[in-house]
PDB file of C-alpha atoms in Angstrom:
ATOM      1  CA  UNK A   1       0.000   0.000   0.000  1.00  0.00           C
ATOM      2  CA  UNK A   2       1.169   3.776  -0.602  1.00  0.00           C
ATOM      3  CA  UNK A   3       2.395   5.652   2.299  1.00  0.00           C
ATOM      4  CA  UNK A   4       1.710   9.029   2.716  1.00  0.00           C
ATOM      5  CA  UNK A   5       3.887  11.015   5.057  1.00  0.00           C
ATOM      6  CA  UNK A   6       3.383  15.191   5.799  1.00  0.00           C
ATOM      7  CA  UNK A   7       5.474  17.185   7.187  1.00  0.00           C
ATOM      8  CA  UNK A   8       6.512  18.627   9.839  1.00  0.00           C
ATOM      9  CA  UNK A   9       3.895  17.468  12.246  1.00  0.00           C
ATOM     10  CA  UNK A  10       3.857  21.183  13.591  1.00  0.00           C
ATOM     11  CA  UNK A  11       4.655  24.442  13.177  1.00  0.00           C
ATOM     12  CA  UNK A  12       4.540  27.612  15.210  1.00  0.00           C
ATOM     13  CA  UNK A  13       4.745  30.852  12.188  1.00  0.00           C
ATOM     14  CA  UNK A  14       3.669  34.487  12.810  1.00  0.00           C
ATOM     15  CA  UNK A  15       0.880  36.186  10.955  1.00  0.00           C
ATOM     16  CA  UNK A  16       2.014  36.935   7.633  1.00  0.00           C
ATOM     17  CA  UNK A  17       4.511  34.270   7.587  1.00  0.00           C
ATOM     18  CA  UNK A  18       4.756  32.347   4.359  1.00  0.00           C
ATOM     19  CA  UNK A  19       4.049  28.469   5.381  1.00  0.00           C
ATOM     20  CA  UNK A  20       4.634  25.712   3.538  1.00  0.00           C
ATOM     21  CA  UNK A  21       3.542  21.929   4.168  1.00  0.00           C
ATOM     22  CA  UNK A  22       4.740  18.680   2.611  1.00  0.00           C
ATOM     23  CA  UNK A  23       3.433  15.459   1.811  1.00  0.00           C
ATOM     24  CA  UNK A  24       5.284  12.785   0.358  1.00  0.00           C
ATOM     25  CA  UNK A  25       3.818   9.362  -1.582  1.00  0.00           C
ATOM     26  CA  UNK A  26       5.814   6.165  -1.551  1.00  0.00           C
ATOM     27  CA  UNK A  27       4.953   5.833  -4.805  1.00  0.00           C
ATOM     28  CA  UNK A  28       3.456   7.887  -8.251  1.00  0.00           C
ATOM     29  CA  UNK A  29      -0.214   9.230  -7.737  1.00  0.00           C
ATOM     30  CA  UNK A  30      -0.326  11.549 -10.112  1.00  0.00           C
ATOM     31  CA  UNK A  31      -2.108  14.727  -8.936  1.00  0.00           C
ATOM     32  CA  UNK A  32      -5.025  12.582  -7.201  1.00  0.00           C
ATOM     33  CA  UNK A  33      -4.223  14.104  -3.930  1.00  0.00           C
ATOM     34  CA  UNK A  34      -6.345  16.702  -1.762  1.00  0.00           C
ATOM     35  CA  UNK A  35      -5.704  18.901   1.212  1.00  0.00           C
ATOM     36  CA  UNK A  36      -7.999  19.418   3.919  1.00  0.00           C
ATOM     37  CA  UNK A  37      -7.936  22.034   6.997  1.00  0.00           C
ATOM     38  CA  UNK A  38      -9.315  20.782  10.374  1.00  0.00           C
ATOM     39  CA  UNK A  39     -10.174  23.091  13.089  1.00  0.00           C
ATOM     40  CA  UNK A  40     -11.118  21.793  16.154  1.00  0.00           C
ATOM     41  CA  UNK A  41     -14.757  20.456  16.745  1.00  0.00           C
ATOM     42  CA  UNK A  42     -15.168  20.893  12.907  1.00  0.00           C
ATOM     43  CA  UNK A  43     -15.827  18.020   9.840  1.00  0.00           C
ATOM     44  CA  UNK A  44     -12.451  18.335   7.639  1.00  0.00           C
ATOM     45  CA  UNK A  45     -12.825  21.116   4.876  1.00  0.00           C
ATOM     46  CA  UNK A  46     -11.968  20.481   1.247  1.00  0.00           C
ATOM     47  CA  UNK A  47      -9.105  23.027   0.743  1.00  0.00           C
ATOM     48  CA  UNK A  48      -7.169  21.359  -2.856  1.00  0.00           C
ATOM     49  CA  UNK A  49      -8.244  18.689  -5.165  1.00  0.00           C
ATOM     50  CA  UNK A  50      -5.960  17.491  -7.865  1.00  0.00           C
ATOM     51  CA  UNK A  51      -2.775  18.852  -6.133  1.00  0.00           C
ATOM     52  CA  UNK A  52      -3.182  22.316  -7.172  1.00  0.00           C
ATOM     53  CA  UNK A  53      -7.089  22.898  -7.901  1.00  0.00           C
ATOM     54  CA  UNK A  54      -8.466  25.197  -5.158  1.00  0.00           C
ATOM     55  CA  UNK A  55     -11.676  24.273  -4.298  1.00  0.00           C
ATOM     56  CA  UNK A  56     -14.298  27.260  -4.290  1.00  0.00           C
ATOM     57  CA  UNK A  57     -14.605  29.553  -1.911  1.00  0.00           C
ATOM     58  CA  UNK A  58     -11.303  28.745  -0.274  1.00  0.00           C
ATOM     59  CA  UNK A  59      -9.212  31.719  -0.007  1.00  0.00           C
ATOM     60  CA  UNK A  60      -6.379  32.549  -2.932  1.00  0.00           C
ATOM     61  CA  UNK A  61      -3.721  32.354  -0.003  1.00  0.00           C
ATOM     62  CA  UNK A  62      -3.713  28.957  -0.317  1.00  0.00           C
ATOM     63  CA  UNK A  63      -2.178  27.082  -2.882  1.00  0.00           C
ATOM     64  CA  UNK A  64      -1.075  23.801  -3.750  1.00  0.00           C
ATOM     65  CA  UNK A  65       1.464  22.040  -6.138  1.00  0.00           C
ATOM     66  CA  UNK A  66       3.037  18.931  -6.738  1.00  0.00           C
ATOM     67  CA  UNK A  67       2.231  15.321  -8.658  1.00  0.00           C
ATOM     68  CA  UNK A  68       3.759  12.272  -8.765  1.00  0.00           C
ATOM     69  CA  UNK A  69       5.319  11.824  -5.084  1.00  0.00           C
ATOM     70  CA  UNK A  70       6.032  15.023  -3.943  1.00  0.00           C
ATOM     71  CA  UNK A  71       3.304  17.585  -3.145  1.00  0.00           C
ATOM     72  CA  UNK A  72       3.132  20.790  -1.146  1.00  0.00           C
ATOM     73  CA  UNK A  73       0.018  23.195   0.602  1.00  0.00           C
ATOM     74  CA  UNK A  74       1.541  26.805   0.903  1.00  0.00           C
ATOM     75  CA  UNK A  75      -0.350  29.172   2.738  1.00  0.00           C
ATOM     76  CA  UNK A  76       0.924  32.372   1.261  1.00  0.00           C
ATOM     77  CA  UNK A  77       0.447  35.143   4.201  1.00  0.00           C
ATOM     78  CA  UNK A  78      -0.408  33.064   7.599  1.00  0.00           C
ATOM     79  CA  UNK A  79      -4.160  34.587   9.236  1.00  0.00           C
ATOM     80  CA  UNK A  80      -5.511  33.773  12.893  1.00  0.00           C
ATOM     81  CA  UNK A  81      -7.996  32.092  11.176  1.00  0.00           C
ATOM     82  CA  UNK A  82      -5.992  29.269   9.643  1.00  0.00           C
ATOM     83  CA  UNK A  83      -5.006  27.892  13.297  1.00  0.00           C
ATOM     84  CA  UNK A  84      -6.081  24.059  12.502  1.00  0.00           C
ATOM     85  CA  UNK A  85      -5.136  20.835  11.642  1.00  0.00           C
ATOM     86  CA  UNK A  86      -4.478  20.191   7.999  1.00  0.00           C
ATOM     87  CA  UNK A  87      -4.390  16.689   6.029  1.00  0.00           C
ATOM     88  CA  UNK A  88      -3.001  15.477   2.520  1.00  0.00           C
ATOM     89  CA  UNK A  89      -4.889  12.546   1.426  1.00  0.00           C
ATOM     90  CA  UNK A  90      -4.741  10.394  -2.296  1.00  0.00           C
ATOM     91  CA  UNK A  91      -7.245   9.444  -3.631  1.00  0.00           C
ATOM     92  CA  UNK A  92      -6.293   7.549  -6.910  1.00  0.00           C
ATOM     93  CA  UNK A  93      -7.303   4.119  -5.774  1.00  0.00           C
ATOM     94  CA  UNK A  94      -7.803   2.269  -2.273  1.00  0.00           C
ATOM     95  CA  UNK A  95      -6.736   2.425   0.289  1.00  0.00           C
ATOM     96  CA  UNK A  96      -7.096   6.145   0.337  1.00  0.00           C
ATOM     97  CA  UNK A  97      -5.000   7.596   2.809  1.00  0.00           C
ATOM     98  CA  UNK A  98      -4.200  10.552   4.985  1.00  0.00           C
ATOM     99  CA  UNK A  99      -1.083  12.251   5.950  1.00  0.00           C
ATOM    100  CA  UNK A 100      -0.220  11.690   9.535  1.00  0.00           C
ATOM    101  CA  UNK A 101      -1.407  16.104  10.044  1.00  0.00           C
ATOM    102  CA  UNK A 102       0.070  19.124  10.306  1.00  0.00           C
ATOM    103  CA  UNK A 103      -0.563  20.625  13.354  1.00  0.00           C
ATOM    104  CA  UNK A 104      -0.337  24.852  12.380  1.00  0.00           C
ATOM    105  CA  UNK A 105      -0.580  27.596  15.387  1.00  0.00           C
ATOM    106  CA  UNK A 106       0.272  31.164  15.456  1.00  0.00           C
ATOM    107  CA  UNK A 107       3.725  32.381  17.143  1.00  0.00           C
TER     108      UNK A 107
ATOM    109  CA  UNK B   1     -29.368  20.382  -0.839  1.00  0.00           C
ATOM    110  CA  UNK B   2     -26.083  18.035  -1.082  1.00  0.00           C
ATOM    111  CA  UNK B   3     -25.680  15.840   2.082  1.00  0.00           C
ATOM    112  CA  UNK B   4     -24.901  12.911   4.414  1.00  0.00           C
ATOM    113  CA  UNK B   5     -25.980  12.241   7.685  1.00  0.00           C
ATOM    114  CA  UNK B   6     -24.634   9.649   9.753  1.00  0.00           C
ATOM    115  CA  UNK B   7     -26.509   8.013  12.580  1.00  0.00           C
ATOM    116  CA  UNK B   8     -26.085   4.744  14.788  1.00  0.00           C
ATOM    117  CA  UNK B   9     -23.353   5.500  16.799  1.00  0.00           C
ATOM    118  CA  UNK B  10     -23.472   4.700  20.489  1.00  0.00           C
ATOM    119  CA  UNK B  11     -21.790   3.145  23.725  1.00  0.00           C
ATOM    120  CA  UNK B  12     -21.012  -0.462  23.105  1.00  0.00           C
ATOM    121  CA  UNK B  13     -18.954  -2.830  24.685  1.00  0.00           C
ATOM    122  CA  UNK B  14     -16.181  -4.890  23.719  1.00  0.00           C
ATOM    123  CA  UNK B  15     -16.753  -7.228  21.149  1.00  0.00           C
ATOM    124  CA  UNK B  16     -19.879  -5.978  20.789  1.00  0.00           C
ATOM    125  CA  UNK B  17     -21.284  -4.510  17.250  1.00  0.00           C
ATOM    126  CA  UNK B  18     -22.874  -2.371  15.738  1.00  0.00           C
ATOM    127  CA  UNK B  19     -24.194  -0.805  12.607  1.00  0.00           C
ATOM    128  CA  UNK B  20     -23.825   3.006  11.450  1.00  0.00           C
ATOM    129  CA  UNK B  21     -26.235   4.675   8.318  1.00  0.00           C
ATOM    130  CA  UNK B  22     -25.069   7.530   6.203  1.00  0.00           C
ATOM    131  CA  UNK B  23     -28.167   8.587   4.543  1.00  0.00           C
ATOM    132  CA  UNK B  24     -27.764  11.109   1.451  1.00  0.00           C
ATOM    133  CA  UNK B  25     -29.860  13.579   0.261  1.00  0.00           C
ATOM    134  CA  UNK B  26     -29.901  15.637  -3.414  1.00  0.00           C
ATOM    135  CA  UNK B  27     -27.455  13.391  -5.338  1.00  0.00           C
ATOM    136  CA  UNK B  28     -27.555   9.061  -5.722  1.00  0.00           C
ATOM    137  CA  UNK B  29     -25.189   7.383  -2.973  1.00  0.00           C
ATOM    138  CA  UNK B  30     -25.088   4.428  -6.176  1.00  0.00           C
ATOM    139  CA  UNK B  31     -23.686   6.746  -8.742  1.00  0.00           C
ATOM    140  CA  UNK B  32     -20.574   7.704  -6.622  1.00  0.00           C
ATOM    141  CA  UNK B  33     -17.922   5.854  -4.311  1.00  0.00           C
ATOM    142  CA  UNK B  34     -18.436   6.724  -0.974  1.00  0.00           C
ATOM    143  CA  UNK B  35     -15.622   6.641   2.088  1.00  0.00           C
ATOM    144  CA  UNK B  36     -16.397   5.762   5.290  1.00  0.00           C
ATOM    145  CA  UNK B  37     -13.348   8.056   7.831  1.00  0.00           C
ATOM    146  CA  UNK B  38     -13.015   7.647  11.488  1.00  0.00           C
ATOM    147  CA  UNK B  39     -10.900  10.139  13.776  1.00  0.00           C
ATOM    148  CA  UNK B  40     -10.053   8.610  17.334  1.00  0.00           C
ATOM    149  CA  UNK B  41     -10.175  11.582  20.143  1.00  0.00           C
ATOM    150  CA  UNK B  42      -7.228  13.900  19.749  1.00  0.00           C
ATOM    151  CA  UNK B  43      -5.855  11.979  16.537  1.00  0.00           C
ATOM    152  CA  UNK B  44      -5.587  12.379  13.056  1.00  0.00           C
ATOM    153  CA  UNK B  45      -8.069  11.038  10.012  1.00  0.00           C
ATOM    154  CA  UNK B  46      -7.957   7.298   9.330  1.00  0.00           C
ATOM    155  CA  UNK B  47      -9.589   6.263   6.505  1.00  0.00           C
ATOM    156  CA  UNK B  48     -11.768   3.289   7.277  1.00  0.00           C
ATOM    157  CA  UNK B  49     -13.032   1.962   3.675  1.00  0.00           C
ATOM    158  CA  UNK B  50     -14.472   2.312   0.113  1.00  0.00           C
ATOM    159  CA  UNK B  51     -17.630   0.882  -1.662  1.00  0.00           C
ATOM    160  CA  UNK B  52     -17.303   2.334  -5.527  1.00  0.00           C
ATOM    161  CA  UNK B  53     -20.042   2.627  -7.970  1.00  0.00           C
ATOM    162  CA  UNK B  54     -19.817  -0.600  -9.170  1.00  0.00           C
ATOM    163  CA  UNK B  55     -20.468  -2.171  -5.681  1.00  0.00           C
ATOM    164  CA  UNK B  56     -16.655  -2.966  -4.719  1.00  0.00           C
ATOM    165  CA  UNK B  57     -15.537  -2.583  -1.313  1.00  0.00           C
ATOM    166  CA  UNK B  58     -11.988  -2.052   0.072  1.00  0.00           C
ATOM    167  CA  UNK B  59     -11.471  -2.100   4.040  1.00  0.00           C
ATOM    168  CA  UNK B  60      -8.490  -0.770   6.034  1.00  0.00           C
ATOM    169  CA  UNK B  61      -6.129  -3.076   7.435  1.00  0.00           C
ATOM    170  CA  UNK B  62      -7.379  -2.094  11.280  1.00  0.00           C
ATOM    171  CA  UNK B  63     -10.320  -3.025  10.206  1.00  0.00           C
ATOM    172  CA  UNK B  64     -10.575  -6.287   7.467  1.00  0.00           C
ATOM    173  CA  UNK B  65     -12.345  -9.036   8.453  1.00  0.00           C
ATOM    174  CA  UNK B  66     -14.708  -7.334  11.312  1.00  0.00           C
ATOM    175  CA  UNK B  67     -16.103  -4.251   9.356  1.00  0.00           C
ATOM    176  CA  UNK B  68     -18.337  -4.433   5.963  1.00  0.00           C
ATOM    177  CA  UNK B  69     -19.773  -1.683   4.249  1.00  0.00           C
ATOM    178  CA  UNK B  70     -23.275  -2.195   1.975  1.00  0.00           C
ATOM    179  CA  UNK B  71     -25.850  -0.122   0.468  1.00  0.00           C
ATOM    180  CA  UNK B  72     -29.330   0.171   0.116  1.00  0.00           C
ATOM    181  CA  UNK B  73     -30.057   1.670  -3.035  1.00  0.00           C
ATOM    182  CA  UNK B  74     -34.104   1.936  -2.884  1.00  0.00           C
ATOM    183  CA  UNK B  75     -33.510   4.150   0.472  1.00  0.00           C
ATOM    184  CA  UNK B  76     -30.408   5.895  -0.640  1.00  0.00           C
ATOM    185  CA  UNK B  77     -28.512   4.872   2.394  1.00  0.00           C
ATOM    186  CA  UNK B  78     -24.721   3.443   3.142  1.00  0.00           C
ATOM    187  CA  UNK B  79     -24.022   1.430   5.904  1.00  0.00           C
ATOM    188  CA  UNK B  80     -21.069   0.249   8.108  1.00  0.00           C
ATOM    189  CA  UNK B  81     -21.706  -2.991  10.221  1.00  0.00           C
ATOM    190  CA  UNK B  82     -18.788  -3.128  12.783  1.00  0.00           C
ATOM    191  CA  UNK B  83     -18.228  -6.265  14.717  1.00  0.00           C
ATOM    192  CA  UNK B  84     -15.897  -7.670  17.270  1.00  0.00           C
ATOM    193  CA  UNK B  85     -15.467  -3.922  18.165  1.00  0.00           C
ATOM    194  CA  UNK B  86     -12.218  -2.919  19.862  1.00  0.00           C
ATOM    195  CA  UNK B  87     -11.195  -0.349  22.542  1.00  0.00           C
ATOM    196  CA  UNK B  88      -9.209   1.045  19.419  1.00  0.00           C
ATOM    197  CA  UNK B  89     -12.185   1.822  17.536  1.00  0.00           C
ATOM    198  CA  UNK B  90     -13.602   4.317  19.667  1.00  0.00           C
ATOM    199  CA  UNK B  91     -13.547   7.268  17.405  1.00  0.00           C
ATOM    200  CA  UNK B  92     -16.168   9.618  15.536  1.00  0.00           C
ATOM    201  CA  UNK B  93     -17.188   8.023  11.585  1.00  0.00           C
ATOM    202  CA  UNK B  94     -17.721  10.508   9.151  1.00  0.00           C
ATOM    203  CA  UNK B  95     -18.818   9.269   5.860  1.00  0.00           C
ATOM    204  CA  UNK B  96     -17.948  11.343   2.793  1.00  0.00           C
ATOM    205  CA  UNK B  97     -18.158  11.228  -1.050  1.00  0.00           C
ATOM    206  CA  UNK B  98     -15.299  10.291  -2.853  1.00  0.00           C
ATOM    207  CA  UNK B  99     -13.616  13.947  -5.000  1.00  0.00           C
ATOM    208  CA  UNK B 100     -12.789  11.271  -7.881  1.00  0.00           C
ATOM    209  CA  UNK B 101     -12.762  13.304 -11.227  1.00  0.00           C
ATOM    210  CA  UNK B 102     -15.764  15.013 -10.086  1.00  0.00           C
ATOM    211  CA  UNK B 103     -13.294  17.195  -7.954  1.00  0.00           C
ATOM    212  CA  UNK B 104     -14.105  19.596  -5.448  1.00  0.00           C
ATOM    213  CA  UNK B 105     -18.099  19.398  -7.051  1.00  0.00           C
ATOM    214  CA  UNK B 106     -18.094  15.642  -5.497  1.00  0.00           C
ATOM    215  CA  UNK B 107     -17.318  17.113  -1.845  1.00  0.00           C
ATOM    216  CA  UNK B 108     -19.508  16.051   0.610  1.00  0.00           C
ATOM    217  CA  UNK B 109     -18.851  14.912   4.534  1.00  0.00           C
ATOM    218  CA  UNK B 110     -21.234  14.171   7.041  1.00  0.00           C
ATOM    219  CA  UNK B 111     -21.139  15.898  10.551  1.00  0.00           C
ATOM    220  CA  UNK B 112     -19.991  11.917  11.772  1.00  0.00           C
ATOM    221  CA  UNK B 113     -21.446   9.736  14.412  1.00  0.00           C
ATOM    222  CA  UNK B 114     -19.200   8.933  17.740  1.00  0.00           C
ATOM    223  CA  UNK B 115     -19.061   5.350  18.812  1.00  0.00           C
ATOM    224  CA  UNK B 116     -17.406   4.778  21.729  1.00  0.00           C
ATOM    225  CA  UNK B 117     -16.099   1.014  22.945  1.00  0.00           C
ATOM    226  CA  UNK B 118     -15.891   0.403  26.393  1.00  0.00           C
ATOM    227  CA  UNK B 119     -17.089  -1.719  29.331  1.00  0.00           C
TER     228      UNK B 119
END
């Protein structure tokens, strides 16, 4: 089965940093992967579909890019409001899994 | 309007089992794979298993061989029966629609359903 692995598993940035979160495949999945955001208490929010797709209404700060094995969410100018949780996951084929989470909080 | 709702979830015992319903409204639960995702308190998403279009099913390892998803077309509704339930399977079970190449337009989650296993 594919691995996916994120990283780092935290990260402490000011607002207005530039932040920029990794997730790696153990093998090709072309561009089938999607982030989510999780704040606490809350169902997972589509962020990114097919790598680099931002799904609507999401704001432009975020970004994705990436395909094959090597994929990263960039949040371009870090806001309070983007204090959460946030997952990669593939979904080319089963078993469609998540990133282990990157856990992102204001400095 | 596009959605899922999850019910069933409940205190149960080990060993014990139990059955979960994701009911969807405004599209065809048939015409779509559907996921079934469970997040244990203070962890991360797991996802739990698969059934596609065509009626195939794909389980996590965690949970092979105790868990099996189904359908009921005529009502629209997805189900999860969960047996020889584990301490480890305490979590909340969100069912969702698969992205796909539908995309972002195929996004749908359910607010999830806690079960917790314990004596």
């Amino acid at each position: 089965d594919i691995q996916m692995t994120q990283s780092p598993s935290s990260l402490s940035a000011s607002v207005g940093d530039r932040v920029t979160i990794t997730c790696r495949a153990s093998q090709g999945i072309s561009n089938y992967l999607a982030w989510y955001q999780q704040r606490p208490g809350k169902v997972p929010k589509l962020l990114i579909y097919a790598a680099s797709t931002l799904q609507s209404g999401v704001p432009s700060r975020f970004s994705g890019s990436g395909s094959g094995t090597d994929f990263s969410l960039t949040i371009s100018s870090l806001q309070p409001e983007d204090v959460a949780t946030y997952y990669c996951q593939k979904y080319n084929s089963a078993p469609l899994t998540f990133g282990g989470g990157t856990k992102v909080e204001i400095k | 309007e596009v959605q899922l709702v999850e019910t069933g979830g409940g205190l149960i015992q080990p060993g014990g089992s139990l059955r979960l319903s994701c009911a969807a409204s405004g599209f065809t639960l048939s015409g779509n794979y559907i996921n079934w995702v469970r997040q244990a308190p203070g962890k991360g998403l797991e996802w739990v298993s698969v059934i596609y279009s065509g009626g195939s099913t794909f389980y996590a390892d965690s949970v092979k061989g105790r868990f099996t998803v189904s359908r009921d077309s005529s009502k629209n509704t997805l189900y999860l029966q969960m047996n020889s339930l584990r301490a480890e399977d305490t979590a909340m079970y969100y069912c969702a629609r698969g992205l796909g190449d539908c995309g972002g337009d195929c996004y749908v989650w359910g607010q999830g359903t806690m079960v917790t296993v314990s004596s």
